[in-house]
Amino acid sequence: MGYQASDLIDATTNYKDLQTVHKALDVLELLNRSQYLTASEIARRAGLPRSTTCRIISTLERRGYLERAQGANVYQVSSRVHRLSQGYDLSKQTADIARSVVQQAKPSMIWPLEMSRLDGLEMETMVSTDFDNPYAIVRRPCGTRYPVINAASGRIAVASLESSRRSDYLSEIGQTYDFEPLAVHEFRAAVQVAEAAGFAVHQETRDPEKTIAVPVIVSGSVIGALAARFIPSVVSDTQAISELLPQLKAMTKSIISGLSPAAA
């Protein structure tokens, strides 16, 4: 594709900055560092009038760069912000479809839900009901990243990879993260269990919640995992498998059905 001289910005011209753009970027950077804040907190930390802050938040929310946590007056950056540096992928469709499916399932699923995607050696939260679920103890905003080794979602996502890729993945995890050899060994064993079962159940040390997760696989590619977190003293593993697992599988089926045309 050819370009003309008129397509280029004249470097010698002193263009005046658009202060509104500066302010909007300040808000995005602030939320990206802080994960989630109220409008008043954003205004105070960014040093902006509340009216200006509200206009910026409203604009960014309409464009899909900010999300308001359901049931809470806090804002967080959406996965669309992170995709700016990644180019086109299925993330937007996945998040949009998963959000719709999760919202429809809320009346029958009382425990917090999370859809996360597999990104390198980490999982990234794409959709979460943490902020509008009274039973959520740990609250993860969208965009939260964590090692696959630390979560049920990571275990089932890795377990669902094609065998040769899974082998490379497990080898890379052992070389990349500064985990104790025993932790890596336990993760490998957990991945084998998850592969055989088709789901994973896991609770981190000192974590008050336990998680059960199923893979989201579209056209043979592992997109990520859908998970429900529950309190072990209230719900046993047996109950989670008999009651929560079928609901997760049904939701996953709806997500995959919605994604399949886009992935074709």
PDB file of C-alpha atoms in Angstrom:
ATOM      1  CA  MET A   1       0.000   0.000   0.000  1.00  0.00           C
ATOM      2  CA  GLY A   2       1.439   3.377  -1.020  1.00  0.00           C
ATOM      3  CA  TYR A   3       1.405   6.542   1.054  1.00  0.00           C
ATOM      4  CA  GLN A   4       1.535  10.167  -0.028  1.00  0.00           C
ATOM      5  CA  ALA A   5       3.402  12.962   1.715  1.00  0.00           C
ATOM      6  CA  SER A   6       0.060  14.413   2.769  1.00  0.00           C
ATOM      7  CA  ASP A   7      -0.609  11.242   4.796  1.00  0.00           C
ATOM      8  CA  LEU A   8       2.280  12.023   7.146  1.00  0.00           C
ATOM      9  CA  ILE A   9       2.217  14.361  10.141  1.00  0.00           C
ATOM     10  CA  ASP A  10       4.539  17.321   9.756  1.00  0.00           C
ATOM     11  CA  ALA A  11       7.110  16.859  12.511  1.00  0.00           C
ATOM     12  CA  THR A  12       7.989  20.551  12.408  1.00  0.00           C
ATOM     13  CA  THR A  13       4.451  21.651  13.247  1.00  0.00           C
ATOM     14  CA  ASN A  14       3.760  22.248  16.930  1.00  0.00           C
ATOM     15  CA  TYR A  15       0.363  20.589  17.259  1.00  0.00           C
ATOM     16  CA  LYS A  16      -1.518  21.398  20.433  1.00  0.00           C
ATOM     17  CA  ASP A  17      -2.225  18.408  22.666  1.00  0.00           C
ATOM     18  CA  LEU A  18      -5.833  17.375  23.193  1.00  0.00           C
ATOM     19  CA  GLN A  19      -6.188  17.619  26.947  1.00  0.00           C
ATOM     20  CA  THR A  20      -9.292  15.396  26.945  1.00  0.00           C
ATOM     21  CA  VAL A  21      -7.248  12.573  25.453  1.00  0.00           C
ATOM     22  CA  HIS A  22      -4.578  13.069  28.112  1.00  0.00           C
ATOM     23  CA  LYS A  23      -7.199  12.882  30.844  1.00  0.00           C
ATOM     24  CA  ALA A  24      -8.849   9.760  29.399  1.00  0.00           C
ATOM     25  CA  LEU A  25      -5.477   8.015  29.143  1.00  0.00           C
ATOM     26  CA  ASP A  26      -4.692   9.049  32.725  1.00  0.00           C
ATOM     27  CA  VAL A  27      -7.907   7.343  33.844  1.00  0.00           C
ATOM     28  CA  LEU A  28      -7.096   4.166  31.910  1.00  0.00           C
ATOM     29  CA  GLU A  29      -3.564   4.032  33.276  1.00  0.00           C
ATOM     30  CA  LEU A  30      -4.830   4.635  36.800  1.00  0.00           C
ATOM     31  CA  LEU A  31      -7.367   1.812  36.600  1.00  0.00           C
ATOM     32  CA  ASN A  32      -4.860  -0.495  34.956  1.00  0.00           C
ATOM     33  CA  ARG A  33      -2.590  -0.035  37.995  1.00  0.00           C
ATOM     34  CA  SER A  34      -5.324  -0.103  40.635  1.00  0.00           C
ATOM     35  CA  GLN A  35      -7.555  -2.800  39.062  1.00  0.00           C
ATOM     36  CA  TYR A  36     -10.844  -1.286  40.282  1.00  0.00           C
ATOM     37  CA  LEU A  37     -11.962   2.052  41.740  1.00  0.00           C
ATOM     38  CA  THR A  38     -15.103   4.113  42.318  1.00  0.00           C
ATOM     39  CA  ALA A  39     -15.725   7.264  40.286  1.00  0.00           C
ATOM     40  CA  SER A  40     -14.863   9.407  43.325  1.00  0.00           C
ATOM     41  CA  GLU A  41     -11.577   7.559  43.833  1.00  0.00           C
ATOM     42  CA  ILE A  42     -10.707   7.984  40.157  1.00  0.00           C
ATOM     43  CA  ALA A  43     -11.423  11.720  40.295  1.00  0.00           C
ATOM     44  CA  ARG A  44      -9.348  12.169  43.451  1.00  0.00           C
ATOM     45  CA  ARG A  45      -6.353  10.144  42.304  1.00  0.00           C
ATOM     46  CA  ALA A  46      -6.348  11.589  38.783  1.00  0.00           C
ATOM     47  CA  GLY A  47      -6.807  15.133  40.094  1.00  0.00           C
ATOM     48  CA  LEU A  48      -9.871  15.711  37.921  1.00  0.00           C
ATOM     49  CA  PRO A  49     -13.244  17.315  38.623  1.00  0.00           C
ATOM     50  CA  ARG A  50     -15.900  14.694  39.286  1.00  0.00           C
ATOM     51  CA  SER A  51     -18.013  15.944  36.339  1.00  0.00           C
ATOM     52  CA  THR A  52     -15.068  15.502  33.959  1.00  0.00           C
ATOM     53  CA  THR A  53     -14.308  12.095  35.430  1.00  0.00           C
ATOM     54  CA  CYS A  54     -17.907  10.942  34.963  1.00  0.00           C
ATOM     55  CA  ARG A  55     -17.894  12.018  31.300  1.00  0.00           C
ATOM     56  CA  ILE A  56     -14.641  10.175  30.675  1.00  0.00           C
ATOM     57  CA  ILE A  57     -15.871   7.044  32.452  1.00  0.00           C
ATOM     58  CA  SER A  58     -19.160   7.118  30.547  1.00  0.00           C
ATOM     59  CA  THR A  59     -17.365   7.465  27.201  1.00  0.00           C
ATOM     60  CA  LEU A  60     -14.835   4.720  27.913  1.00  0.00           C
ATOM     61  CA  GLU A  61     -17.593   2.440  29.185  1.00  0.00           C
ATOM     62  CA  ARG A  62     -19.668   2.969  26.025  1.00  0.00           C
ATOM     63  CA  ARG A  63     -16.607   2.196  23.890  1.00  0.00           C
ATOM     64  CA  GLY A  64     -16.006  -0.999  25.843  1.00  0.00           C
ATOM     65  CA  TYR A  65     -12.721  -0.037  27.511  1.00  0.00           C
ATOM     66  CA  LEU A  66     -14.161   0.137  31.031  1.00  0.00           C
ATOM     67  CA  GLU A  67     -16.587  -2.156  32.801  1.00  0.00           C
ATOM     68  CA  ARG A  68     -18.728  -1.553  35.839  1.00  0.00           C
ATOM     69  CA  ALA A  69     -18.703  -4.500  38.214  1.00  0.00           C
ATOM     70  CA  GLN A  70     -22.227  -5.843  38.557  1.00  0.00           C
ATOM     71  CA  GLY A  71     -23.768  -4.959  41.903  1.00  0.00           C
ATOM     72  CA  ALA A  72     -20.919  -2.615  42.867  1.00  0.00           C
ATOM     73  CA  ASN A  73     -20.108   1.011  42.093  1.00  0.00           C
ATOM     74  CA  VAL A  74     -16.573   0.246  40.965  1.00  0.00           C
ATOM     75  CA  TYR A  75     -14.968   0.368  37.528  1.00  0.00           C
ATOM     76  CA  GLN A  76     -12.250  -1.740  35.969  1.00  0.00           C
ATOM     77  CA  VAL A  77     -10.508  -1.887  32.609  1.00  0.00           C
ATOM     78  CA  SER A  78     -11.982  -4.447  30.247  1.00  0.00           C
ATOM     79  CA  SER A  79     -10.104  -7.113  28.317  1.00  0.00           C
ATOM     80  CA  ARG A  80     -10.411  -4.810  25.288  1.00  0.00           C
ATOM     81  CA  VAL A  81      -7.697  -2.597  26.777  1.00  0.00           C
ATOM     82  CA  HIS A  82      -5.281  -5.533  26.956  1.00  0.00           C
ATOM     83  CA  ARG A  83      -6.108  -6.552  23.387  1.00  0.00           C
ATOM     84  CA  LEU A  84      -4.932  -3.212  21.996  1.00  0.00           C
ATOM     85  CA  SER A  85      -1.391  -4.601  21.854  1.00  0.00           C
ATOM     86  CA  GLN A  86      -2.399  -8.062  20.691  1.00  0.00           C
ATOM     87  CA  GLY A  87      -4.393  -7.521  17.529  1.00  0.00           C
ATOM     88  CA  TYR A  88      -7.507  -9.466  16.585  1.00  0.00           C
ATOM     89  CA  ASP A  89      -8.323 -12.736  18.298  1.00  0.00           C
ATOM     90  CA  LEU A  90     -11.364 -14.494  19.710  1.00  0.00           C
ATOM     91  CA  SER A  91     -11.098 -12.741  23.083  1.00  0.00           C
ATOM     92  CA  LYS A  92     -13.841 -10.187  22.490  1.00  0.00           C
ATOM     93  CA  GLN A  93     -16.307 -12.752  21.193  1.00  0.00           C
ATOM     94  CA  THR A  94     -15.417 -15.105  24.025  1.00  0.00           C
ATOM     95  CA  ALA A  95     -15.898 -12.429  26.688  1.00  0.00           C
ATOM     96  CA  ASP A  96     -19.152 -11.139  25.201  1.00  0.00           C
ATOM     97  CA  ILE A  97     -20.705 -14.589  24.786  1.00  0.00           C
ATOM     98  CA  ALA A  98     -19.453 -15.862  28.145  1.00  0.00           C
ATOM     99  CA  ARG A  99     -20.775 -12.755  29.898  1.00  0.00           C
ATOM    100  CA  SER A 100     -24.221 -13.310  28.396  1.00  0.00           C
ATOM    101  CA  VAL A 101     -24.248 -17.020  29.275  1.00  0.00           C
ATOM    102  CA  VAL A 102     -23.054 -16.364  32.825  1.00  0.00           C
ATOM    103  CA  GLN A 103     -25.680 -13.675  33.392  1.00  0.00           C
ATOM    104  CA  GLN A 104     -28.433 -16.032  32.226  1.00  0.00           C
ATOM    105  CA  ALA A 105     -27.169 -18.744  34.571  1.00  0.00           C
ATOM    106  CA  LYS A 106     -26.995 -16.558  37.688  1.00  0.00           C
ATOM    107  CA  PRO A 107     -30.502 -17.368  38.977  1.00  0.00           C
ATOM    108  CA  SER A 108     -29.623 -21.072  39.211  1.00  0.00           C
ATOM    109  CA  MET A 109     -25.911 -20.784  40.050  1.00  0.00           C
ATOM    110  CA  ILE A 110     -25.479 -19.162  43.463  1.00  0.00           C
ATOM    111  CA  TRP A 111     -21.677 -19.433  43.578  1.00  0.00           C
ATOM    112  CA  PRO A 112     -19.301 -16.949  41.859  1.00  0.00           C
ATOM    113  CA  LEU A 113     -18.372 -17.738  38.274  1.00  0.00           C
ATOM    114  CA  GLU A 114     -15.283 -16.880  36.276  1.00  0.00           C
ATOM    115  CA  MET A 115     -14.362 -17.291  32.617  1.00  0.00           C
ATOM    116  CA  SER A 116     -10.614 -17.103  32.065  1.00  0.00           C
ATOM    117  CA  ARG A 117      -8.487 -17.499  28.988  1.00  0.00           C
ATOM    118  CA  LEU A 118      -5.200 -19.334  28.575  1.00  0.00           C
ATOM    119  CA  ASP A 119      -2.502 -16.816  27.662  1.00  0.00           C
ATOM    120  CA  GLY A 120       1.013 -18.172  27.606  1.00  0.00           C
ATOM    121  CA  LEU A 121       1.772 -19.655  31.009  1.00  0.00           C
ATOM    122  CA  GLU A 122      -0.949 -17.616  32.694  1.00  0.00           C
ATOM    123  CA  MET A 123      -4.709 -17.418  32.948  1.00  0.00           C
ATOM    124  CA  GLU A 124      -6.443 -14.081  32.476  1.00  0.00           C
ATOM    125  CA  THR A 125      -9.855 -13.361  33.993  1.00  0.00           C
ATOM    126  CA  MET A 126     -12.240 -12.292  31.219  1.00  0.00           C
ATOM    127  CA  VAL A 127     -15.646 -12.474  32.917  1.00  0.00           C
ATOM    128  CA  SER A 128     -16.374 -12.543  36.638  1.00  0.00           C
ATOM    129  CA  THR A 129     -19.452 -12.336  38.865  1.00  0.00           C
ATOM    130  CA  ASP A 130     -17.364 -11.699  41.985  1.00  0.00           C
ATOM    131  CA  PHE A 131     -18.590  -8.159  42.573  1.00  0.00           C
ATOM    132  CA  ASP A 132     -22.285  -8.992  42.506  1.00  0.00           C
ATOM    133  CA  ASN A 133     -22.128 -12.344  44.282  1.00  0.00           C
ATOM    134  CA  PRO A 134     -22.608 -12.287  48.065  1.00  0.00           C
ATOM    135  CA  TYR A 135     -20.758 -15.583  48.464  1.00  0.00           C
ATOM    136  CA  ALA A 136     -17.549 -14.399  46.794  1.00  0.00           C
ATOM    137  CA  ILE A 137     -14.741 -14.105  49.314  1.00  0.00           C
ATOM    138  CA  VAL A 138     -11.924 -13.447  46.844  1.00  0.00           C
ATOM    139  CA  ARG A 139     -12.798 -10.849  44.211  1.00  0.00           C
ATOM    140  CA  ARG A 140     -10.904 -10.869  40.921  1.00  0.00           C
ATOM    141  CA  PRO A 141     -11.546  -8.021  38.485  1.00  0.00           C
ATOM    142  CA  CYS A 142     -11.347  -8.639  34.745  1.00  0.00           C
ATOM    143  CA  GLY A 143      -7.774  -8.539  33.523  1.00  0.00           C
ATOM    144  CA  THR A 144      -6.380 -10.322  36.594  1.00  0.00           C
ATOM    145  CA  ARG A 145      -3.566 -12.675  35.598  1.00  0.00           C
ATOM    146  CA  TYR A 146      -2.221 -15.652  37.551  1.00  0.00           C
ATOM    147  CA  PRO A 147       0.035 -18.648  36.789  1.00  0.00           C
ATOM    148  CA  VAL A 148      -1.714 -21.731  35.428  1.00  0.00           C
ATOM    149  CA  ILE A 149      -0.057 -23.775  38.168  1.00  0.00           C
ATOM    150  CA  ASN A 150      -2.050 -21.947  40.860  1.00  0.00           C
ATOM    151  CA  ALA A 151      -5.584 -22.629  39.681  1.00  0.00           C
ATOM    152  CA  ALA A 152      -8.096 -25.296  38.719  1.00  0.00           C
ATOM    153  CA  SER A 153      -8.743 -23.325  35.510  1.00  0.00           C
ATOM    154  CA  GLY A 154      -5.060 -23.530  34.620  1.00  0.00           C
ATOM    155  CA  ARG A 155      -4.908 -27.231  35.367  1.00  0.00           C
ATOM    156  CA  ILE A 156      -7.834 -28.171  33.158  1.00  0.00           C
ATOM    157  CA  ALA A 157      -6.755 -25.786  30.398  1.00  0.00           C
ATOM    158  CA  VAL A 158      -3.289 -27.352  30.243  1.00  0.00           C
ATOM    159  CA  ALA A 159      -4.758 -30.851  30.586  1.00  0.00           C
ATOM    160  CA  SER A 160      -6.935 -30.197  27.535  1.00  0.00           C
ATOM    161  CA  LEU A 161      -4.032 -29.275  25.243  1.00  0.00           C
ATOM    162  CA  GLU A 162      -2.933 -31.654  22.516  1.00  0.00           C
ATOM    163  CA  SER A 163      -0.474 -34.156  24.011  1.00  0.00           C
ATOM    164  CA  SER A 164       2.743 -32.905  22.394  1.00  0.00           C
ATOM    165  CA  ARG A 165       1.906 -29.281  23.155  1.00  0.00           C
ATOM    166  CA  ARG A 166       0.976 -30.212  26.713  1.00  0.00           C
ATOM    167  CA  SER A 167       4.332 -31.912  27.160  1.00  0.00           C
ATOM    168  CA  ASP A 168       6.167 -28.799  25.934  1.00  0.00           C
ATOM    169  CA  TYR A 169       3.978 -26.662  28.170  1.00  0.00           C
ATOM    170  CA  LEU A 170       4.774 -28.680  31.282  1.00  0.00           C
ATOM    171  CA  SER A 171       8.471 -28.556  30.490  1.00  0.00           C
ATOM    172  CA  GLU A 172       8.345 -24.786  30.029  1.00  0.00           C
ATOM    173  CA  ILE A 173       6.485 -24.299  33.321  1.00  0.00           C
ATOM    174  CA  GLY A 174       9.244 -26.141  35.170  1.00  0.00           C
ATOM    175  CA  GLN A 175      11.887 -23.920  33.580  1.00  0.00           C
ATOM    176  CA  THR A 176      10.107 -20.568  33.704  1.00  0.00           C
ATOM    177  CA  TYR A 177       8.586 -20.255  37.160  1.00  0.00           C
ATOM    178  CA  ASP A 178      10.571 -20.276  40.367  1.00  0.00           C
ATOM    179  CA  PHE A 179       8.430 -22.963  41.974  1.00  0.00           C
ATOM    180  CA  GLU A 180       9.634 -25.728  44.227  1.00  0.00           C
ATOM    181  CA  PRO A 181      10.215 -28.992  42.304  1.00  0.00           C
ATOM    182  CA  LEU A 182       7.520 -30.617  44.436  1.00  0.00           C
ATOM    183  CA  ALA A 183       4.953 -28.002  43.350  1.00  0.00           C
ATOM    184  CA  VAL A 184       5.760 -28.613  39.687  1.00  0.00           C
ATOM    185  CA  HIS A 185       5.576 -32.374  40.244  1.00  0.00           C
ATOM    186  CA  GLU A 186       2.183 -31.996  41.942  1.00  0.00           C
ATOM    187  CA  PHE A 187       0.962 -29.832  39.072  1.00  0.00           C
ATOM    188  CA  ARG A 188       1.984 -32.464  36.516  1.00  0.00           C
ATOM    189  CA  ALA A 189       0.125 -35.119  38.512  1.00  0.00           C
ATOM    190  CA  ALA A 190      -2.938 -32.853  38.831  1.00  0.00           C
ATOM    191  CA  VAL A 191      -2.937 -32.259  35.073  1.00  0.00           C
ATOM    192  CA  GLN A 192      -3.035 -36.021  34.481  1.00  0.00           C
ATOM    193  CA  VAL A 193      -5.975 -36.371  36.858  1.00  0.00           C
ATOM    194  CA  ALA A 194      -7.786 -33.462  35.181  1.00  0.00           C
ATOM    195  CA  GLU A 195      -7.187 -34.929  31.719  1.00  0.00           C
ATOM    196  CA  ALA A 196      -8.785 -38.209  32.752  1.00  0.00           C
ATOM    197  CA  ALA A 197     -11.709 -36.572  34.557  1.00  0.00           C
ATOM    198  CA  GLY A 198     -12.450 -33.756  32.101  1.00  0.00           C
ATOM    199  CA  PHE A 199     -12.538 -31.199  34.907  1.00  0.00           C
ATOM    200  CA  ALA A 200     -10.342 -29.954  37.756  1.00  0.00           C
ATOM    201  CA  VAL A 201     -10.938 -29.193  41.426  1.00  0.00           C
ATOM    202  CA  HIS A 202      -8.332 -27.256  43.368  1.00  0.00           C
ATOM    203  CA  GLN A 203      -7.817 -25.146  46.461  1.00  0.00           C
ATOM    204  CA  GLU A 204      -4.688 -23.090  47.013  1.00  0.00           C
ATOM    205  CA  THR A 205      -3.052 -23.113  50.446  1.00  0.00           C
ATOM    206  CA  ARG A 206      -4.592 -20.414  52.657  1.00  0.00           C
ATOM    207  CA  ASP A 207      -7.319 -19.815  50.053  1.00  0.00           C
ATOM    208  CA  PRO A 208     -10.782 -19.854  51.701  1.00  0.00           C
ATOM    209  CA  GLU A 209     -12.435 -20.987  48.463  1.00  0.00           C
ATOM    210  CA  LYS A 210     -12.168 -24.083  46.307  1.00  0.00           C
ATOM    211  CA  THR A 211     -12.627 -24.039  42.530  1.00  0.00           C
ATOM    212  CA  ILE A 212     -14.098 -26.487  40.042  1.00  0.00           C
ATOM    213  CA  ALA A 213     -13.347 -25.782  36.381  1.00  0.00           C
ATOM    214  CA  VAL A 214     -14.110 -27.173  32.922  1.00  0.00           C
ATOM    215  CA  PRO A 215     -12.301 -26.422  29.642  1.00  0.00           C
ATOM    216  CA  VAL A 216     -13.624 -24.220  26.860  1.00  0.00           C
ATOM    217  CA  ILE A 217     -12.453 -25.776  23.582  1.00  0.00           C
ATOM    218  CA  VAL A 218     -13.453 -24.405  20.187  1.00  0.00           C
ATOM    219  CA  SER A 219     -12.556 -26.222  16.948  1.00  0.00           C
ATOM    220  CA  GLY A 220      -9.851 -28.172  18.758  1.00  0.00           C
ATOM    221  CA  SER A 221      -8.246 -25.083  20.303  1.00  0.00           C
ATOM    222  CA  VAL A 222      -8.214 -24.525  24.054  1.00  0.00           C
ATOM    223  CA  ILE A 223      -9.604 -21.046  24.671  1.00  0.00           C
ATOM    224  CA  GLY A 224      -9.576 -21.215  28.466  1.00  0.00           C
ATOM    225  CA  ALA A 225     -11.811 -22.450  31.260  1.00  0.00           C
ATOM    226  CA  LEU A 226     -15.092 -21.738  33.010  1.00  0.00           C
ATOM    227  CA  ALA A 227     -15.032 -22.099  36.789  1.00  0.00           C
ATOM    228  CA  ALA A 228     -17.186 -21.849  39.882  1.00  0.00           C
ATOM    229  CA  ARG A 229     -15.722 -21.091  43.298  1.00  0.00           C
ATOM    230  CA  PHE A 230     -17.351 -22.460  46.434  1.00  0.00           C
ATOM    231  CA  ILE A 231     -16.760 -22.658  50.163  1.00  0.00           C
ATOM    232  CA  PRO A 232     -15.537 -26.176  51.089  1.00  0.00           C
ATOM    233  CA  SER A 233     -17.238 -26.144  54.479  1.00  0.00           C
ATOM    234  CA  VAL A 234     -20.576 -25.601  52.723  1.00  0.00           C
ATOM    235  CA  VAL A 235     -20.150 -27.647  49.549  1.00  0.00           C
ATOM    236  CA  SER A 236     -18.172 -30.894  49.455  1.00  0.00           C
ATOM    237  CA  ASP A 237     -16.215 -32.035  46.403  1.00  0.00           C
ATOM    238  CA  THR A 238     -18.847 -34.709  45.819  1.00  0.00           C
ATOM    239  CA  GLN A 239     -21.608 -32.083  45.831  1.00  0.00           C
ATOM    240  CA  ALA A 240     -19.605 -29.793  43.562  1.00  0.00           C
ATOM    241  CA  ILE A 241     -19.146 -32.591  41.045  1.00  0.00           C
ATOM    242  CA  SER A 242     -22.791 -33.678  41.159  1.00  0.00           C
ATOM    243  CA  GLU A 243     -24.400 -30.227  41.292  1.00  0.00           C
ATOM    244  CA  LEU A 244     -22.024 -27.560  39.968  1.00  0.00           C
ATOM    245  CA  LEU A 245     -20.222 -29.543  37.278  1.00  0.00           C
ATOM    246  CA  PRO A 246     -23.346 -30.222  35.150  1.00  0.00           C
ATOM    247  CA  GLN A 247     -24.195 -26.499  35.241  1.00  0.00           C
ATOM    248  CA  LEU A 248     -20.677 -25.544  34.195  1.00  0.00           C
ATOM    249  CA  LYS A 249     -20.769 -28.044  31.338  1.00  0.00           C
ATOM    250  CA  ALA A 250     -24.119 -26.692  30.135  1.00  0.00           C
ATOM    251  CA  MET A 251     -22.813 -23.110  30.212  1.00  0.00           C
ATOM    252  CA  THR A 252     -19.635 -24.155  28.417  1.00  0.00           C
ATOM    253  CA  LYS A 253     -21.684 -25.833  25.719  1.00  0.00           C
ATOM    254  CA  SER A 254     -23.564 -22.560  25.159  1.00  0.00           C
ATOM    255  CA  ILE A 255     -20.318 -20.575  25.003  1.00  0.00           C
ATOM    256  CA  ILE A 256     -18.775 -22.993  22.516  1.00  0.00           C
ATOM    257  CA  SER A 257     -21.940 -22.973  20.420  1.00  0.00           C
ATOM    258  CA  GLY A 258     -21.815 -19.190  20.249  1.00  0.00           C
ATOM    259  CA  LEU A 259     -18.103 -19.136  19.427  1.00  0.00           C
ATOM    260  CA  SER A 260     -18.036 -21.895  16.829  1.00  0.00           C
ATOM    261  CA  PRO A 261     -19.299 -19.749  13.898  1.00  0.00           C
ATOM    262  CA  ALA A 262     -16.681 -17.089  14.719  1.00  0.00           C
ATOM    263  CA  ALA A 263     -13.933 -19.676  14.987  1.00  0.00           C
ATOM    264  CA  ALA A 264     -14.862 -21.462  11.779  1.00  0.00           C
TER     265      ALA A 264
END
